Coordinates of C-alpha atoms in Angstrom, one line a residue:
Chain A
M1 CA 18.9 3.2 -19.4
P2 CA 17.0 0.7 -17.3
T3 CA 14.3 -1.5 -18.8
T4 CA 10.8 -1.1 -17.3
V5 CA 9.4 -4.6 -16.7
T6 CA 5.6 -4.0 -16.5
S7 CA 3.3 -6.7 -15.2
V8 CA -0.5 -7.0 -15.1
L9 CA -2.1 -7.4 -11.7
S10 CA -5.5 -8.9 -12.1
T11 CA -7.6 -10.9 -9.6
T12 CA -9.2 -12.7 -12.5
N13 CA -6.0 -13.6 -14.5
N14 CA -7.0 -11.2 -17.3
A15 CA -4.1 -10.0 -19.4
H16 CA -6.3 -7.4 -21.1
G17 CA -4.7 -8.2 -24.4
T18 CA -1.4 -6.7 -23.3
G19 CA 0.7 -9.8 -23.7
L20 CA 2.4 -8.9 -20.4
T21 CA 3.0 -11.3 -17.5
V22 CA 0.0 -11.6 -15.2
Y23 CA 0.0 -12.0 -11.5
T24 CA -3.3 -12.6 -9.6
T25 CA -2.0 -11.4 -6.3
L26 CA 0.1 -8.3 -5.4
Q27 CA 2.6 -10.4 -3.4
A28 CA 3.2 -12.8 -6.2
W29 CA 4.2 -9.9 -8.4
E30 CA 6.5 -8.6 -5.7
D31 CA 8.0 -12.0 -5.1
A32 CA 8.8 -12.4 -8.8
C33 CA 10.9 -9.2 -8.7
P34 CA 14.7 -9.9 -9.1
A35 CA 16.6 -9.5 -5.9
N36 CA 18.9 -6.9 -7.5
L37 CA 17.3 -4.4 -9.8
V38 CA 20.5 -2.4 -10.1
T39 CA 22.6 -5.2 -11.6
D40 CA 19.6 -6.3 -13.7
D41 CA 19.1 -2.6 -14.7
K42 CA 15.3 -2.8 -14.4
I43 CA 12.3 -0.9 -13.0
W44 CA 9.8 -3.4 -11.6
Q45 CA 6.4 -2.0 -12.3
G46 CA 3.0 -3.5 -11.4
Q47 CA -0.1 -2.1 -13.1
A48 CA -3.3 -3.2 -11.3
Y49 CA -6.6 -3.6 -13.1
N50 CA -10.0 -3.2 -11.4
D51 CA -11.2 -6.8 -12.3
G52 CA -12.1 -7.3 -8.6
E53 CA -11.1 -6.0 -5.2
F54 CA -7.7 -7.1 -4.1
T55 CA -8.1 -8.8 -0.7
A56 CA -4.5 -9.3 0.3
G57 CA -1.8 -6.7 0.9
V58 CA 1.8 -6.6 -0.2
D59 CA 5.2 -6.4 1.5
I60 CA 7.8 -4.8 -0.8
S61 CA 11.2 -5.6 0.6
G62 CA 14.5 -7.3 0.1
M63 CA 15.6 -5.8 -3.3
T64 CA 18.7 -3.8 -4.1
V65 CA 17.5 -0.6 -5.8
D66 CA 18.6 2.9 -6.6
S67 CA 17.1 6.1 -7.8
T68 CA 16.7 4.9 -11.3
R69 CA 16.1 1.2 -10.7
Y70 CA 13.2 0.8 -8.3
V71 CA 9.8 -0.8 -7.6
E72 CA 6.6 0.9 -8.7
L73 CA 3.0 -0.2 -7.8
T74 CA 0.3 1.7 -9.6
T75 CA -2.8 1.2 -11.8
A76 CA -3.1 0.6 -15.5
S77 CA -4.4 3.4 -17.6
G78 CA -8.2 3.9 -17.0
Q79 CA -8.2 1.7 -13.9
S80 CA -7.8 4.1 -11.1
F81 CA -10.5 6.1 -9.3
R82 CA -8.5 9.0 -10.7
D83 CA -9.3 8.0 -14.3
H84 CA -13.0 7.5 -13.7
A85 CA -15.2 9.4 -16.1
S86 CA -17.1 11.0 -13.2
V87 CA -14.1 11.7 -11.0
Q88 CA -15.2 15.3 -10.5
S89 CA -18.6 14.3 -9.2
N90 CA -17.8 11.0 -7.5
A91 CA -17.4 11.2 -3.7
L92 CA -13.9 11.5 -2.6
A93 CA -13.9 8.3 -0.5
Y94 CA -12.9 4.6 -0.8
D95 CA -15.1 3.0 -3.4
Q96 CA -13.7 0.1 -5.4
T97 CA -16.5 0.3 -7.9
K98 CA -14.8 3.5 -9.1
G99 CA -11.2 2.1 -9.4
V100 CA -8.6 -0.4 -8.2
G101 CA -9.0 -1.1 -4.5
I102 CA -7.3 -3.1 -1.8
S103 CA -9.3 -3.9 1.2
I104 CA -8.2 -6.2 4.1
N105 CA -8.4 -6.6 7.8
S106 CA -4.8 -6.9 9.0
A107 CA -2.8 -5.9 12.0
A108 CA 0.3 -5.8 9.7
G109 CA -1.0 -3.1 7.4
V110 CA -2.0 -3.3 3.8
I111 CA 1.1 -2.1 2.0
R112 CA 4.5 -2.4 3.7
C113 CA 7.2 -0.7 1.9
Q114 CA 10.6 -1.5 3.3
V115 CA 12.8 -0.7 0.2
Q116 CA 14.0 2.7 -0.9
Y117 CA 12.8 4.6 -4.0
C118 CA 9.5 2.8 -4.1
R119 CA 6.6 4.5 -5.8
I120 CA 3.0 3.9 -4.9
S121 CA 0.3 5.7 -6.7
K122 CA -3.4 5.9 -7.8
L123 CA -4.6 3.1 -5.5
Q124 CA -7.4 2.9 -3.0
V125 CA -6.4 1.2 0.2
K126 CA -8.6 0.2 3.1
N127 CA -7.8 -1.6 6.4
T128 CA -10.7 -2.4 8.6
S129 CA -8.6 -3.8 11.5
T130 CA -8.5 -1.8 14.7
S131 CA -5.4 -3.6 16.0
S132 CA -2.1 -2.1 16.9
G133 CA -0.1 -1.6 13.7
A134 CA -3.2 -1.7 11.4
Y135 CA -1.9 0.9 9.0
G136 CA -3.1 1.5 5.4
I137 CA 0.6 2.0 4.4
R138 CA 3.9 1.7 6.3
V139 CA 6.9 3.2 4.6
N140 CA 10.0 2.2 6.5
A141 CA 12.5 3.4 3.9
A142 CA 13.8 6.6 2.4
N143 CA 13.2 8.3 -0.9
C144 CA 9.8 6.7 -1.5
T145 CA 7.0 8.7 -3.2
I146 CA 3.4 8.0 -2.2
E147 CA 1.0 10.0 -4.2
F148 CA -2.6 10.2 -5.6
N149 CA -3.9 7.5 -3.3
I150 CA -6.9 7.1 -1.0
F151 CA -6.2 5.5 2.4
E152 CA -8.9 4.5 4.8
G153 CA -8.3 3.0 8.2
S154 CA -9.9 2.3 11.6
N155 CA -6.8 2.3 13.8
T156 CA -7.7 3.1 17.4
N157 CA -4.3 2.7 18.9
I158 CA -2.2 5.3 20.7
N159 CA 0.1 7.3 18.4
Q160 CA -1.0 5.2 15.4
G161 CA -3.3 5.9 12.5
V162 CA -3.5 5.2 8.7
G163 CA 0.1 5.8 7.7
Q164 CA 3.5 5.4 9.0
S165 CA 6.9 6.9 8.0
S166 CA 10.1 5.6 9.4
G167 CA 13.5 4.5 8.2
G168 CA 14.2 7.6 6.1
V169 CA 12.8 10.7 4.5
S170 CA 10.0 10.0 1.9
T171 CA 7.3 12.1 0.3
F172 CA 3.6 11.8 0.8
R173 CA 1.6 14.1 -1.5
N174 CA -1.9 14.5 -2.9
N175 CA -3.3 11.7 -0.9
F176 CA -6.6 11.4 0.9
W177 CA -6.4 9.9 4.4
V178 CA -9.3 9.1 6.7
N179 CA -9.2 7.4 10.0
R180 CA -12.6 6.1 11.2
G181 CA -11.0 5.0 14.5
N182 CA -11.4 7.0 17.6
N183 CA -9.5 6.7 20.8
A184 CA -7.4 9.0 23.0
N185 CA -4.2 9.9 21.1
C186 CA -4.7 8.1 17.9
G187 CA -4.4 9.9 14.6
I188 CA -3.6 9.8 10.9
F189 CA 0.1 9.6 10.6
D190 CA 3.1 8.4 12.7
N191 CA 6.5 9.8 11.8
T192 CA 9.8 9.1 13.3
V193 CA 11.6 10.8 10.4
S194 CA 11.3 14.3 8.7
S195 CA 9.4 13.3 5.7
V196 CA 7.5 15.6 3.4
F197 CA 3.7 15.9 3.6
A198 CA 2.2 18.1 1.0
F199 CA -1.3 18.6 -0.3
N200 CA -2.8 15.8 1.8
T201 CA -6.4 15.8 3.1
C202 CA -6.5 14.2 6.5
V203 CA -9.8 13.7 8.3
M204 CA -11.1 11.9 11.4
P205 CA -14.8 12.2 11.0
D206 CA -15.8 10.0 14.0
S207 CA -13.4 11.6 16.5
N208 CA -14.8 12.9 19.7
T209 CA -11.7 12.7 21.8
N210 CA -9.6 15.8 22.1
G211 CA -6.4 13.9 22.4
N212 CA -6.4 12.8 18.8
R213 CA -4.0 14.3 16.3
C214 CA -3.1 14.2 12.6
F215 CA 0.7 14.0 12.7
T216 CA 2.6 12.3 15.5
N217 CA 6.1 13.4 15.1
S218 CA 8.6 11.6 17.3
H219 CA 11.7 13.7 17.5
C220 CA 11.6 14.8 13.9
S221 CA 10.8 17.9 11.9
P222 CA 8.7 16.9 8.9
V223 CA 7.8 19.4 6.2
M224 CA 4.0 19.9 6.4
K225 CA 2.6 22.2 3.7
F226 CA -0.8 22.7 2.0
N227 CA -2.5 20.0 4.0
A228 CA -6.2 20.1 4.9
V229 CA -6.5 18.6 8.4
F230 CA -9.9 18.2 10.0
G231 CA -11.5 16.3 12.9
C232 CA -8.2 15.4 14.4
G233 CA -8.3 17.5 17.5
S234 CA -4.6 18.5 17.1
F235 CA -2.8 19.2 13.8
K236 CA 0.4 17.7 15.3
V237 CA 2.0 16.8 18.6
S238 CA 5.6 16.8 19.6
G239 CA 8.5 17.0 17.2
G240 CA 9.4 20.0 15.1
V241 CA 8.4 21.6 11.9
G242 CA 10.5 21.3 8.7
A243 CA 11.6 24.3 6.7
G244 CA 9.1 25.2 4.0
S245 CA 6.1 24.2 6.0
G246 CA 2.9 26.4 5.9
Y247 CA -0.3 27.0 4.0
N248 CA -2.1 24.3 5.9
C249 CA -5.8 24.6 6.7
T250 CA -7.3 23.1 9.8
D251 CA -10.0 23.2 12.5
A252 CA -7.3 22.7 15.1
A253 CA -6.3 25.7 17.1
A254 CA -2.7 25.6 15.8
A255 CA -0.8 24.0 12.9
T256 CA 2.8 24.6 12.1
A257 CA 2.9 28.3 13.0
S258 CA 4.4 28.9 9.5
T259 CA 3.5 31.3 6.8
G260 CA 0.0 30.9 5.4
D261 CA -1.5 28.5 7.9
L262 CA -5.2 28.9 8.6
V263 CA -6.5 27.5 11.9
S264 CA -9.7 27.2 13.8
K265 CA -11.7 26.7 10.6
T266 CA -15.0 24.7 10.6
M267 CA -14.9 21.2 9.0
S268 CA -18.5 21.4 7.8
S269 CA -17.6 24.5 5.8
Q270 CA -14.9 22.7 3.8
F271 CA -16.3 19.5 2.3
E272 CA -19.3 18.3 0.3
N273 CA -20.1 15.9 3.1
S274 CA -18.0 15.8 6.3
D275 CA -18.7 12.1 6.8
S276 CA -18.6 10.6 3.3
D277 CA -17.3 13.0 0.6
W278 CA -14.3 15.1 1.2
R279 CA -14.2 17.1 -2.1
L280 CA -13.9 20.7 -1.3
K281 CA -17.0 22.7 -1.8
S282 CA -17.6 26.3 -2.8
G283 CA -16.6 28.8 -0.1
A284 CA -14.3 26.4 1.7
D285 CA -11.5 28.1 3.6
C286 CA -9.1 25.6 2.0
I287 CA -9.6 27.3 -1.4
N288 CA -6.9 29.6 -2.7
M289 CA -4.3 29.5 0.1
G290 CA -2.3 32.3 -1.4
S291 CA 0.7 30.4 -2.7
D292 CA 1.6 27.5 -5.0
D293 CA 4.0 24.6 -5.1
A294 CA 4.9 23.4 -8.5
T295 CA 7.1 20.6 -7.1
H296 CA 4.4 18.8 -5.1
G297 CA 1.2 20.4 -6.3
A298 CA 1.2 20.5 -10.1
N299 CA -1.9 18.2 -10.2
D300 CA -4.4 17.2 -7.6
I301 CA -5.6 13.7 -6.7
A302 CA -8.2 13.8 -9.5
G303 CA -5.7 15.1 -12.1
T304 CA -6.8 18.7 -12.0
A305 CA -4.0 21.1 -12.7
R306 CA -3.2 23.6 -9.9
P307 CA -3.9 26.3 -9.4
S308 CA -7.5 26.2 -10.7
G309 CA -8.3 29.5 -9.1
A310 CA -6.1 32.4 -7.9
S311 CA -3.8 30.0 -6.1
S312 CA -3.5 26.4 -4.9
D313 CA -6.0 24.9 -2.4
A314 CA -5.0 23.1 0.7
G315 CA -5.5 19.3 0.7
C316 CA -5.5 16.8 -2.1
W317 CA -8.6 18.2 -3.9
E318 CA -8.3 21.3 -6.1
F319 CA -11.7 23.0 -6.3
V320 CA -12.9 23.9 -9.8
A321 CA -15.5 26.6 -10.1
G322 CA -18.4 25.4 -12.2
G323 CA -17.6 21.8 -11.7
G324 CA -15.1 21.5 -14.6
S325 CA -12.9 18.5 -15.1
T326 CA -9.3 19.6 -15.6
G327 CA -8.9 23.1 -14.3
N328 CA -9.1 24.6 -17.8
P329 CA -8.1 28.3 -17.5
W330 CA -11.4 29.2 -19.0
Y331 CA -13.1 28.1 -15.7
A332 CA -10.7 30.2 -13.7
Y333 CA -11.7 33.3 -15.7
A334 CA -15.4 32.3 -15.4
Q335 CA -15.3 32.8 -11.6
M336 CA -13.6 36.1 -11.7
Chain B
M1 CA -11.2 -24.5 0.8
A2 CA -7.8 -23.0 0.2
E3 CA -5.1 -22.9 -2.5
L4 CA -1.5 -21.9 -1.6
L5 CA 1.2 -20.4 -3.7
V6 CA 4.4 -21.6 -2.0
R7 CA 8.0 -20.6 -2.6
V8 CA 10.3 -23.7 -2.9
Q9 CA 13.6 -22.0 -3.9
D10 CA 15.2 -19.4 -1.7
K11 CA 15.2 -15.9 -3.2
V12 CA 18.7 -14.6 -2.5
N13 CA 20.2 -11.2 -2.2
A14 CA 24.0 -10.9 -1.8
D15 CA 23.4 -8.1 0.6
L16 CA 22.9 -10.1 3.8
D17 CA 20.8 -7.4 5.4
L18 CA 18.3 -7.4 2.4
D19 CA 18.5 -11.1 2.1
L20 CA 16.7 -11.4 5.4
Q21 CA 13.7 -9.9 3.8
C22 CA 13.7 -12.2 0.7
T23 CA 11.3 -15.0 0.7
K24 CA 12.7 -18.5 1.4
R25 CA 11.8 -22.1 0.8
G26 CA 8.5 -22.8 2.4
D27 CA 7.2 -19.3 2.5
V28 CA 3.5 -19.0 1.5
I29 CA 3.3 -16.2 -0.9
A30 CA -0.5 -16.2 -1.2
A31 CA -3.5 -18.0 0.2
C32 CA -6.6 -17.9 -2.0
P33 CA -10.0 -19.5 -2.2
D34 CA -10.7 -22.8 -4.0
G35 CA -10.8 -22.4 -7.7
W36 CA -8.4 -19.4 -7.8
P37 CA -7.5 -18.4 -11.4
W38 CA -3.7 -18.7 -11.1
S39 CA -1.8 -17.0 -13.9
E40 CA 0.5 -18.8 -16.3
A41 CA 3.5 -17.3 -14.4
E42 CA 2.2 -18.6 -11.1
R43 CA 1.6 -22.0 -12.5
T44 CA 4.9 -22.4 -14.3
A45 CA 7.7 -20.5 -12.4
P46 CA 10.3 -23.0 -11.1
Y47 CA 10.5 -21.3 -7.7
W48 CA 6.8 -21.7 -6.9
R49 CA 4.4 -24.5 -6.3
I50 CA 0.6 -24.4 -6.0
F51 CA -1.1 -26.7 -3.5
K52 CA -4.9 -27.1 -3.5
I53 CA -6.0 -28.2 -0.1
P54 CA -9.7 -28.7 0.1
A55 CA -9.6 -29.5 3.8
L56 CA -7.8 -26.3 4.8
P57 CA -10.1 -23.5 5.8
L58 CA -9.2 -20.2 4.0
D59 CA -9.1 -18.2 7.3
E60 CA -6.5 -20.6 8.6
A61 CA -4.6 -20.6 5.3
L62 CA -4.4 -16.8 5.4
T63 CA -2.6 -16.9 8.7
L64 CA 0.3 -18.5 6.9
T65 CA 0.8 -15.2 5.1
T66 CA 1.0 -13.2 8.2
P67 CA 4.2 -11.1 8.2
E68 CA 6.6 -10.7 11.0
L69 CA 5.2 -8.0 13.2
P70 CA 7.4 -5.4 15.0
A71 CA 7.7 -5.5 18.7
D72 CA 7.5 -1.7 18.6
P73 CA 5.2 -0.5 15.7
L74 CA 6.8 3.0 15.8
N75 CA 10.3 1.5 15.4
P76 CA 9.8 -1.5 13.3
G77 CA 13.3 -2.4 12.1
R78 CA 13.7 -4.9 9.2
L79 CA 10.8 -7.3 9.1
R80 CA 10.5 -10.6 7.2
K81 CA 7.6 -11.1 4.9
R82 CA 6.4 -14.3 6.7
A83 CA 6.4 -15.2 10.3
Q84 CA 5.8 -18.9 9.5
Y85 CA 6.6 -21.3 6.7
L86 CA 5.8 -24.8 5.4
D87 CA 8.5 -27.3 6.1
V88 CA 9.0 -28.5 2.6
D89 CA 12.0 -30.6 3.6
A90 CA 9.9 -32.4 6.2
I91 CA 7.3 -33.2 3.5
L92 CA 10.1 -34.7 1.3
A93 CA 11.4 -36.8 4.2
S94 CA 8.0 -38.0 5.3
A95 CA 6.0 -41.1 4.5
L96 CA 3.6 -39.2 2.2
P97 CA 3.0 -40.5 -1.3
Q98 CA 5.8 -40.1 -3.8
A99 CA 3.5 -38.0 -6.0
I100 CA 3.8 -35.0 -3.7
K101 CA 7.5 -35.4 -3.5
D102 CA 7.9 -35.6 -7.2
Y103 CA 5.8 -32.5 -7.6
L104 CA 7.9 -30.6 -5.1
N105 CA 11.1 -31.7 -6.9
D106 CA 10.0 -30.9 -10.4
D107 CA 11.2 -27.4 -11.4
T108 CA 9.8 -27.8 -14.9
R109 CA 6.3 -27.6 -13.4
A110 CA 5.1 -30.4 -15.8
Q111 CA 2.3 -30.7 -13.2
Q112 CA 1.3 -27.2 -12.4
T113 CA -0.8 -27.7 -9.3
F114 CA -1.1 -30.5 -6.7
T115 CA -4.3 -31.4 -4.8
V116 CA -3.5 -32.5 -1.3
T117 CA -5.7 -35.2 0.1
A118 CA -3.8 -35.8 3.3
P119 CA -5.7 -35.2 6.5
L120 CA -5.8 -31.7 7.8
S121 CA -3.8 -32.7 10.8
T122 CA -0.9 -33.8 8.5
V123 CA -1.1 -30.4 6.7
R124 CA -1.1 -28.6 9.9
A125 CA 2.1 -30.4 11.0
W126 CA 3.9 -28.9 8.0
R127 CA 3.5 -25.5 9.5
K128 CA 6.5 -24.1 11.4
L129 CA 7.2 -20.8 13.2
K130 CA 10.3 -19.0 12.2
A131 CA 12.9 -18.3 14.8
V132 CA 12.9 -14.7 16.0
L133 CA 16.0 -12.8 14.7
S134 CA 18.2 -11.2 17.1
V135 CA 18.8 -7.6 16.1
A136 CA 22.3 -6.1 16.6

């Protein structure tokens, strides 16, 4: 049974009474990780505190890992936007005042994950660079799980966007992605492998170029299911569609051509504010897609259990009628 | 204007492929503003040193943490964490005061940080670009 080595990540060197080792930068925490977690029999976990915005990214690489001995970057209890007392009414957008945030201007990306089985969760990540390669997160390894995060980027480069997946199949679920960039053929996500994308909300609110796209799939067939994709022009370009895809909702004219996809829907009908708050609103087409997915969709980005209504909603946000907090079944009955 | 957390002992992985991505002697782990509240681990670990360099602009210091960038962003391959490093061995061989050499050589971290008063031109001379790896 591996030992979980938990460290505190605090920009103010505050251990918060935990008695744990503290690192003031994400990279120092990563650099202190043993080179071989398998022989050390450890899980290397960093728990970030919202003592101040992190202004440098992290490159996670060089370790020997396996499925039970891996690296995990997340937030301490109560420190994520997801834990905020007003999570149901806060805008769904990057806001470090609401939880741990990492904001930089970097052509290298904010988080570079080059090691397998890595887990990244509950963070807010922002990259203001418009340079080539300016991703919010690059995952160049297999078997990683990226979930419950907010990613904001401004990448204007062809075939690039806010996230990248290469080097092996990983899972991206219940994340919010926004690309403020606009240029012909830029987008949200670049894939060269058949990763799984489930329950993500992907928007390009400033796009006015038809050539933009959400998923760029270079000779691969990712699984794309229950995603809400708006403002991107095209849902995807090139590549194939993985088995199990479907139940996506988009304003594009086409999605995966799989069961349950809803296309040509209007962005302004979906969100509280199409420019600054991408929580689903009442009456959105994304609500109640007609199916569920317990593997990837048990809980949404805010911690709401799915389904809240008759069935799961597309995207990372599960609409709760009456503005409740945890999808209590009482609220589901109230809307019937 | 800047404080640097610098690796002085190679991190080693027996897997040669993964070892390429481990930080090595001279890699700048972090560049932070003057007065940064370094943690106990950062101030005492034998494999790190902290240099306080008032003459070094933070913007310039941050470029020392720039990672290796892929020639093709869509097919990145294995990338090293840092494209540049500080030549620690050159510092030890130089005519700089013994104090900085003693600091570099002391793994007990009896002195936890070192303030560099050498001219900026001297500090800049420590900076070296890593050779590009040839990929098989």
